[in-house]
PDB file of C-alpha atoms in Angstrom:
ATOM      1  CA  GLU A 445      94.243  71.108  73.135  1.00  0.00           C
ATOM      2  CA  ILE A 446      97.059  70.270  75.522  1.00  0.00           C
ATOM      3  CA  VAL A 447      96.101  69.150  79.016  1.00  0.00           C
ATOM      4  CA  LEU A 448      98.598  69.375  81.879  1.00  0.00           C
ATOM      5  CA  THR A 449      98.104  66.819  84.647  1.00  0.00           C
ATOM      6  CA  GLN A 450      99.913  67.415  87.902  1.00  0.00           C
ATOM      7  CA  SER A 451     100.590  64.729  90.461  1.00  0.00           C
ATOM      8  CA  PRO A 452     100.246  64.036  93.226  1.00  0.00           C
ATOM      9  CA  GLY A 453      97.343  66.272  94.158  1.00  0.00           C
ATOM     10  CA  THR A 454      98.731  66.639  97.657  1.00  0.00           C
ATOM     11  CA  LEU A 455     102.214  65.912  98.965  1.00  0.00           C
ATOM     12  CA  SER A 456     102.624  65.579 102.745  1.00  0.00           C
ATOM     13  CA  LEU A 457     106.221  66.083 103.790  1.00  0.00           C
ATOM     14  CA  SER A 458     108.306  67.385 106.677  1.00  0.00           C
ATOM     15  CA  PRO A 459     110.691  70.356 106.576  1.00  0.00           C
ATOM     16  CA  GLY A 460     114.072  69.236 105.304  1.00  0.00           C
ATOM     17  CA  GLU A 461     112.627  66.523 103.081  1.00  0.00           C
ATOM     18  CA  ARG A 462     112.798  66.436  99.312  1.00  0.00           C
ATOM     19  CA  ALA A 463     109.683  67.199  97.249  1.00  0.00           C
ATOM     20  CA  THR A 464     109.178  65.871  93.746  1.00  0.00           C
ATOM     21  CA  LEU A 465     106.247  67.283  91.769  1.00  0.00           C
ATOM     22  CA  SER A 466     105.189  65.993  88.376  1.00  0.00           C
ATOM     23  CA  CYS A 467     103.566  67.748  85.429  1.00  0.00           C
ATOM     24  CA  ARG A 468     102.550  65.535  82.517  1.00  0.00           C
ATOM     25  CA  ALA A 469     101.364  66.928  79.196  1.00  0.00           C
ATOM     26  CA  SER A 470      98.827  65.171  76.986  1.00  0.00           C
ATOM     27  CA  GLN A 471     101.096  65.825  74.016  1.00  0.00           C
ATOM     28  CA  GLY A 472     104.656  66.968  73.588  1.00  0.00           C
ATOM     29  CA  VAL A 473     105.476  70.442  74.864  1.00  0.00           C
ATOM     30  CA  SER A 474     108.548  72.469  74.064  1.00  0.00           C
ATOM     31  CA  SER A 475     110.647  72.895  77.179  1.00  0.00           C
ATOM     32  CA  SER A 476     110.871  76.578  76.325  1.00  0.00           C
ATOM     33  CA  TYR A 477     107.178  76.969  77.046  1.00  0.00           C
ATOM     34  CA  LEU A 478     106.962  75.238  80.430  1.00  0.00           C
ATOM     35  CA  ALA A 479     106.935  77.274  83.648  1.00  0.00           C
ATOM     36  CA  TRP A 480     106.261  76.629  87.329  1.00  0.00           C
ATOM     37  CA  TYR A 481     104.572  78.917  89.842  1.00  0.00           C
ATOM     38  CA  GLN A 482     104.184  78.878  93.613  1.00  0.00           C
ATOM     39  CA  GLN A 483     101.050  80.179  95.286  1.00  0.00           C
ATOM     40  CA  LYS A 484     100.526  80.689  99.000  1.00  0.00           C
ATOM     41  CA  PRO A 485      97.079  81.224 100.558  1.00  0.00           C
ATOM     42  CA  GLY A 486      95.705  84.672  99.852  1.00  0.00           C
ATOM     43  CA  GLN A 487      98.582  85.556  97.540  1.00  0.00           C
ATOM     44  CA  ALA A 488      99.106  85.828  93.826  1.00  0.00           C
ATOM     45  CA  PRO A 489     101.146  83.163  92.048  1.00  0.00           C
ATOM     46  CA  ARG A 490     104.896  83.702  91.928  1.00  0.00           C
ATOM     47  CA  LEU A 491     107.098  82.637  89.043  1.00  0.00           C
ATOM     48  CA  LEU A 492     109.654  80.012  90.056  1.00  0.00           C
ATOM     49  CA  ILE A 493     110.906  78.349  86.884  1.00  0.00           C
ATOM     50  CA  TYR A 494     110.683  79.162  83.186  1.00  0.00           C
ATOM     51  CA  GLY A 495     111.971  77.302  80.160  1.00  0.00           C
ATOM     52  CA  ALA A 496     111.458  74.114  82.206  1.00  0.00           C
ATOM     53  CA  SER A 497     114.711  74.562  84.120  1.00  0.00           C
ATOM     54  CA  SER A 498     115.690  78.231  84.469  1.00  0.00           C
ATOM     55  CA  ARG A 499     115.142  79.763  87.873  1.00  0.00           C
ATOM     56  CA  ALA A 500     113.441  83.147  87.991  1.00  0.00           C
ATOM     57  CA  THR A 501     115.136  86.076  89.669  1.00  0.00           C
ATOM     58  CA  GLY A 502     115.571  85.590  93.394  1.00  0.00           C
ATOM     59  CA  ILE A 503     114.480  81.944  93.460  1.00  0.00           C
ATOM     60  CA  PRO A 504     116.710  79.805  95.729  1.00  0.00           C
ATOM     61  CA  ASP A 505     118.717  77.019  94.167  1.00  0.00           C
ATOM     62  CA  ARG A 506     116.853  74.368  96.174  1.00  0.00           C
ATOM     63  CA  PHE A 507     114.190  74.714  93.461  1.00  0.00           C
ATOM     64  CA  ARG A 508     115.064  72.770  90.331  1.00  0.00           C
ATOM     65  CA  GLY A 509     113.033  72.206  87.196  1.00  0.00           C
ATOM     66  CA  SER A 510     113.696  69.445  84.725  1.00  0.00           C
ATOM     67  CA  GLY A 511     112.085  67.388  82.006  1.00  0.00           C
ATOM     68  CA  SER A 512     111.176  67.438  78.355  1.00  0.00           C
ATOM     69  CA  GLY A 513     108.537  66.236  75.928  1.00  0.00           C
ATOM     70  CA  THR A 514     105.543  65.247  77.998  1.00  0.00           C
ATOM     71  CA  ASP A 515     107.111  64.829  81.453  1.00  0.00           C
ATOM     72  CA  PHE A 516     108.322  67.677  83.597  1.00  0.00           C
ATOM     73  CA  THR A 517     109.396  67.763  87.241  1.00  0.00           C
ATOM     74  CA  LEU A 518     109.818  70.388  89.911  1.00  0.00           C
ATOM     75  CA  THR A 519     112.133  69.285  92.703  1.00  0.00           C
ATOM     76  CA  ILE A 520     112.573  71.082  95.988  1.00  0.00           C
ATOM     77  CA  SER A 521     115.725  69.625  97.466  1.00  0.00           C
ATOM     78  CA  ARG A 522     115.138  70.446 101.153  1.00  0.00           C
ATOM     79  CA  LEU A 523     111.808  71.879 102.127  1.00  0.00           C
ATOM     80  CA  GLU A 524     111.889  75.090 104.106  1.00  0.00           C
ATOM     81  CA  PRO A 525     108.837  76.198 106.140  1.00  0.00           C
ATOM     82  CA  GLU A 526     108.044  78.873 103.545  1.00  0.00           C
ATOM     83  CA  ASP A 527     107.902  76.296 100.728  1.00  0.00           C
ATOM     84  CA  PHE A 528     104.613  74.780 101.853  1.00  0.00           C
ATOM     85  CA  ALA A 529     102.250  76.046  99.195  1.00  0.00           C
ATOM     86  CA  VAL A 530     100.472  75.079  95.992  1.00  0.00           C
ATOM     87  CA  TYR A 531     102.535  74.675  92.827  1.00  0.00           C
ATOM     88  CA  TYR A 532     101.280  75.016  89.269  1.00  0.00           C
ATOM     89  CA  CYS A 533     102.868  74.164  85.968  1.00  0.00           C
ATOM     90  CA  GLN A 534     102.002  76.224  82.895  1.00  0.00           C
ATOM     91  CA  GLN A 535     102.401  75.838  79.177  1.00  0.00           C
ATOM     92  CA  TYR A 536     102.550  79.009  77.145  1.00  0.00           C
ATOM     93  CA  GLY A 537     104.258  80.077  73.973  1.00  0.00           C
ATOM     94  CA  ASN A 538     103.194  77.962  71.039  1.00  0.00           C
ATOM     95  CA  SER A 539      99.700  79.429  70.911  1.00  0.00           C
ATOM     96  CA  PRO A 540      98.053  82.572  72.254  1.00  0.00           C
ATOM     97  CA  ALA A 541      96.310  80.609  75.002  1.00  0.00           C
ATOM     98  CA  SER A 542      97.993  79.622  78.234  1.00  0.00           C
ATOM     99  CA  ILE A 543      97.276  76.355  80.018  1.00  0.00           C
ATOM    100  CA  PHE A 544      97.750  75.620  83.688  1.00  0.00           C
ATOM    101  CA  GLY A 545      97.931  72.295  85.440  1.00  0.00           C
ATOM    102  CA  GLY A 546      95.552  71.559  88.282  1.00  0.00           C
ATOM    103  CA  GLY A 547      98.184  72.161  90.947  1.00  0.00           C
ATOM    104  CA  THR A 548      99.994  70.179  93.639  1.00  0.00           C
ATOM    105  CA  LYS A 549      99.633  71.158  97.261  1.00  0.00           C
ATOM    106  CA  VAL A 550     102.725  70.620  99.387  1.00  0.00           C
ATOM    107  CA  GLU A 551     101.606  70.409 102.995  1.00  0.00           C
ATOM    108  CA  ILE A 552     103.354  69.869 106.291  1.00  0.00           C
ATOM    109  CA  LYS A 553     103.213  66.297 107.459  1.00  0.00           C
TER     110      LYS A 553
ATOM    111  CA  GLN B1059     109.496  98.338  91.166  1.00  0.00           C
ATOM    112  CA  VAL B1060     106.883  96.634  89.028  1.00  0.00           C
ATOM    113  CA  GLN B1061     103.376  96.948  90.392  1.00  0.00           C
ATOM    114  CA  LEU B1062     100.061  95.693  89.080  1.00  0.00           C
ATOM    115  CA  VAL B1063      96.974  96.748  90.989  1.00  0.00           C
ATOM    116  CA  GLU B1064      93.572  95.357  90.062  1.00  0.00           C
ATOM    117  CA  SER B1065      90.277  96.997  90.914  1.00  0.00           C
ATOM    118  CA  GLY B1066      86.627  96.864  89.937  1.00  0.00           C
ATOM    119  CA  GLY B1067      85.579  93.591  91.529  1.00  0.00           C
ATOM    120  CA  GLY B1068      82.497  93.193  93.644  1.00  0.00           C
ATOM    121  CA  VAL B1069      79.158  91.450  93.925  1.00  0.00           C
ATOM    122  CA  VAL B1070      77.068  91.454  90.773  1.00  0.00           C
ATOM    123  CA  GLN B1071      73.870  89.695  89.745  1.00  0.00           C
ATOM    124  CA  PRO B1072      73.849  87.046  87.042  1.00  0.00           C
ATOM    125  CA  GLY B1073      73.437  88.523  83.581  1.00  0.00           C
ATOM    126  CA  ARG B1074      74.947  91.862  84.557  1.00  0.00           C
ATOM    127  CA  SER B1075      78.238  93.405  83.438  1.00  0.00           C
ATOM    128  CA  LEU B1076      81.430  94.465  85.155  1.00  0.00           C
ATOM    129  CA  ARG B1077      84.681  96.101  84.125  1.00  0.00           C
ATOM    130  CA  LEU B1078      87.927  95.258  85.849  1.00  0.00           C
ATOM    131  CA  SER B1079      91.002  97.461  85.723  1.00  0.00           C
ATOM    132  CA  CYS B1080      94.682  96.751  86.278  1.00  0.00           C
ATOM    133  CA  ALA B1081      96.903  99.775  86.886  1.00  0.00           C
ATOM    134  CA  ALA B1082     100.533  99.162  85.983  1.00  0.00           C
ATOM    135  CA  SER B1083     103.600 101.023  87.194  1.00  0.00           C
ATOM    136  CA  GLY B1084     107.340 100.569  87.457  1.00  0.00           C
ATOM    137  CA  PHE B1085     107.875  99.420  83.882  1.00  0.00           C
ATOM    138  CA  THR B1086     107.244 100.496  80.305  1.00  0.00           C
ATOM    139  CA  PHE B1087     103.686  99.210  79.993  1.00  0.00           C
ATOM    140  CA  ASN B1088     103.431  99.475  76.217  1.00  0.00           C
ATOM    141  CA  ASN B1089     106.342  97.068  75.762  1.00  0.00           C
ATOM    142  CA  TYR B1090     104.544  94.069  77.251  1.00  0.00           C
ATOM    143  CA  GLY B1091     101.718  91.728  76.488  1.00  0.00           C
ATOM    144  CA  MET B1092      99.281  91.375  79.372  1.00  0.00           C
ATOM    145  CA  HIS B1093      96.994  88.605  80.583  1.00  0.00           C
ATOM    146  CA  TRP B1094      94.013  88.025  82.823  1.00  0.00           C
ATOM    147  CA  VAL B1095      93.975  84.823  84.872  1.00  0.00           C
ATOM    148  CA  ARG B1096      91.215  83.839  87.265  1.00  0.00           C
ATOM    149  CA  GLN B1097      90.871  81.472  90.193  1.00  0.00           C
ATOM    150  CA  ALA B1098      87.518  80.249  91.461  1.00  0.00           C
ATOM    151  CA  PRO B1099      87.297  79.772  95.237  1.00  0.00           C
ATOM    152  CA  GLY B1100      89.356  76.761  96.262  1.00  0.00           C
ATOM    153  CA  LYS B1101      90.224  75.936  92.654  1.00  0.00           C
ATOM    154  CA  GLY B1102      93.216  76.208  90.346  1.00  0.00           C
ATOM    155  CA  LEU B1103      94.312  78.864  87.905  1.00  0.00           C
ATOM    156  CA  GLU B1104      92.385  79.435  84.675  1.00  0.00           C
ATOM    157  CA  TRP B1105      93.722  81.590  81.889  1.00  0.00           C
ATOM    158  CA  VAL B1106      91.144  84.120  80.653  1.00  0.00           C
ATOM    159  CA  ALA B1107      92.583  86.433  78.011  1.00  0.00           C
ATOM    160  CA  VAL B1108      95.682  88.034  76.513  1.00  0.00           C
ATOM    161  CA  ILE B1109      96.323  91.296  74.725  1.00  0.00           C
ATOM    162  CA  SER B1110      99.439  92.218  72.780  1.00  0.00           C
ATOM    163  CA  TYR B1111     101.658  95.127  73.760  1.00  0.00           C
ATOM    164  CA  ASP B1112      99.956  97.447  71.253  1.00  0.00           C
ATOM    165  CA  GLY B1113      96.429  96.168  71.771  1.00  0.00           C
ATOM    166  CA  ASN B1114      96.082  94.832  68.252  1.00  0.00           C
ATOM    167  CA  LEU B1115      95.945  91.130  69.099  1.00  0.00           C
ATOM    168  CA  LYS B1116      93.495  89.645  71.580  1.00  0.00           C
ATOM    169  CA  TYR B1117      92.676  86.050  72.463  1.00  0.00           C
ATOM    170  CA  TYR B1118      90.246  84.514  74.894  1.00  0.00           C
ATOM    171  CA  GLY B1119      89.720  81.309  76.779  1.00  0.00           C
ATOM    172  CA  ASP B1120      86.903  79.040  75.648  1.00  0.00           C
ATOM    173  CA  SER B1121      84.835  79.590  78.794  1.00  0.00           C
ATOM    174  CA  VAL B1122      84.637  83.373  78.301  1.00  0.00           C
ATOM    175  CA  THR B1123      84.764  83.829  74.531  1.00  0.00           C
ATOM    176  CA  GLY B1124      81.953  86.084  73.350  1.00  0.00           C
ATOM    177  CA  ARG B1125      81.238  87.464  76.827  1.00  0.00           C
ATOM    178  CA  VAL B1126      84.536  89.138  77.672  1.00  0.00           C
ATOM    179  CA  THR B1127      86.617  91.890  76.078  1.00  0.00           C
ATOM    180  CA  ILE B1128      90.203  92.649  76.989  1.00  0.00           C
ATOM    181  CA  SER B1129      91.573  96.086  76.226  1.00  0.00           C
ATOM    182  CA  ARG B1130      94.316  98.453  77.265  1.00  0.00           C
ATOM    183  CA  ASP B1131      95.019 102.156  77.386  1.00  0.00           C
ATOM    184  CA  ASN B1132      98.757 102.605  77.047  1.00  0.00           C
ATOM    185  CA  SER B1133      98.481 106.329  77.725  1.00  0.00           C
ATOM    186  CA  LYS B1134      97.075 105.460  81.149  1.00  0.00           C
ATOM    187  CA  ASN B1135      99.183 102.340  81.785  1.00  0.00           C
ATOM    188  CA  THR B1136      95.991 100.426  82.416  1.00  0.00           C
ATOM    189  CA  LEU B1137      94.629  97.038  81.372  1.00  0.00           C
ATOM    190  CA  TYR B1138      90.908  96.292  81.334  1.00  0.00           C
ATOM    191  CA  LEU B1139      88.572  93.328  81.276  1.00  0.00           C
ATOM    192  CA  ARG B1140      84.967  93.957  80.373  1.00  0.00           C
ATOM    193  CA  MET B1141      82.738  91.051  81.372  1.00  0.00           C
ATOM    194  CA  ASN B1142      79.159  90.761  80.119  1.00  0.00           C
ATOM    195  CA  SER B1143      76.373  88.269  80.770  1.00  0.00           C
ATOM    196  CA  LEU B1144      78.041  87.189  83.977  1.00  0.00           C
ATOM    197  CA  ARG B1145      77.334  83.707  85.292  1.00  0.00           C
ATOM    198  CA  THR B1146      77.693  82.234  88.755  1.00  0.00           C
ATOM    199  CA  GLU B1147      80.623  80.199  87.438  1.00  0.00           C
ATOM    200  CA  ASP B1148      82.498  83.433  86.713  1.00  0.00           C
ATOM    201  CA  THR B1149      82.885  83.918  90.468  1.00  0.00           C
ATOM    202  CA  ALA B1150      86.629  84.089  91.043  1.00  0.00           C
ATOM    203  CA  VAL B1151      89.615  86.185  91.951  1.00  0.00           C
ATOM    204  CA  TYR B1152      90.822  87.857  88.774  1.00  0.00           C
ATOM    205  CA  TYR B1153      94.533  88.505  88.402  1.00  0.00           C
ATOM    206  CA  CYS B1154      96.332  90.550  85.795  1.00  0.00           C
ATOM    207  CA  ALA B1155      99.787  89.330  84.861  1.00  0.00           C
ATOM    208  CA  ARG B1156     102.653  90.627  82.773  1.00  0.00           C
ATOM    209  CA  GLU B1157     104.079  88.440  80.057  1.00  0.00           C
ATOM    210  CA  ASP B1158     107.808  88.439  79.513  1.00  0.00           C
ATOM    211  CA  SER B1159     110.237  86.343  77.551  1.00  0.00           C
ATOM    212  CA  LYS B1160     113.903  85.464  77.330  1.00  0.00           C
ATOM    213  CA  VAL B1161     115.756  84.213  74.293  1.00  0.00           C
ATOM    214  CA  PHE B1162     118.347  81.482  74.718  1.00  0.00           C
ATOM    215  CA  ALA B1163     120.126  79.845  71.825  1.00  0.00           C
ATOM    216  CA  GLY B1164     117.657  81.412  69.449  1.00  0.00           C
ATOM    217  CA  VAL B1165     114.622  80.044  71.277  1.00  0.00           C
ATOM    218  CA  ALA B1166     112.187  82.246  73.152  1.00  0.00           C
ATOM    219  CA  MET B1167     110.895  81.219  76.575  1.00  0.00           C
ATOM    220  CA  TYR B1168     107.641  82.816  77.729  1.00  0.00           C
ATOM    221  CA  TYR B1169     106.288  83.257  81.232  1.00  0.00           C
ATOM    222  CA  PHE B1170     104.212  85.499  83.496  1.00  0.00           C
ATOM    223  CA  ASP B1171     106.712  87.283  85.684  1.00  0.00           C
ATOM    224  CA  PHE B1172     104.602  89.756  87.646  1.00  0.00           C
ATOM    225  CA  TRP B1173     101.065  89.385  88.968  1.00  0.00           C
ATOM    226  CA  GLY B1174      98.680  91.732  90.695  1.00  0.00           C
ATOM    227  CA  GLN B1175      97.115  90.897  94.048  1.00  0.00           C
ATOM    228  CA  GLY B1176      93.789  90.078  92.431  1.00  0.00           C
ATOM    229  CA  THR B1177      90.249  91.412  92.630  1.00  0.00           C
ATOM    230  CA  LEU B1178      87.295  89.245  93.685  1.00  0.00           C
ATOM    231  CA  VAL B1179      84.242  89.018  91.473  1.00  0.00           C
ATOM    232  CA  THR B1180      81.205  87.368  93.027  1.00  0.00           C
ATOM    233  CA  VAL B1181      78.254  86.627  90.762  1.00  0.00           C
ATOM    234  CA  SER B1182      75.210  85.972  92.862  1.00  0.00           C
ATOM    235  CA  SER B1183      71.562  86.868  92.997  1.00  0.00           C
TER     236      SER B1183
END
């Protein structure tokens, strides 16, 4: 079974800074099956990126997904106040089960 | 607009049963596969179960297999999760989510594009 490991666990940054979040798979994952979600306290997750690099509808272009194989990255080019949240990567598509990473919390420094 | 509204959560004793519902609106429900995802307090997301658009295919996560049944009533635009033999570790917010896909260069990309607001299940004596 594939395991997704996200790092760091917590990222402390200031508004305007660049955030780089990592998602590493225990074995190769098709880029088509890798998605990223944002979750704010008390809210449901929101789809940001699918297919490793395609932005979902309405997602600002400061969010960029990249990577392939076992290493995937979510980059937020300039953090806005509303971007401080928890981010999850997900693998889904090559089996009926979905797998989520443990999450990275982006907090205000 | 797409809406998913969960209900049925509450406080239940260990060993008891509970049925969650997810009412869908704003889209053609019987065209989409649907999932349940849960989140224990202060923890990450855990996938629970999936059901195909027509209800014929169902799969479950390892931690709930044998204790949980996913089902749907397409005439009522509603998704269900029946949970039996509940354990304290089943305490979580349960979300329903819609599965969608896009095809690019002959390759399908899958994702969960809409989520409900969640319903809290607390298993406690």
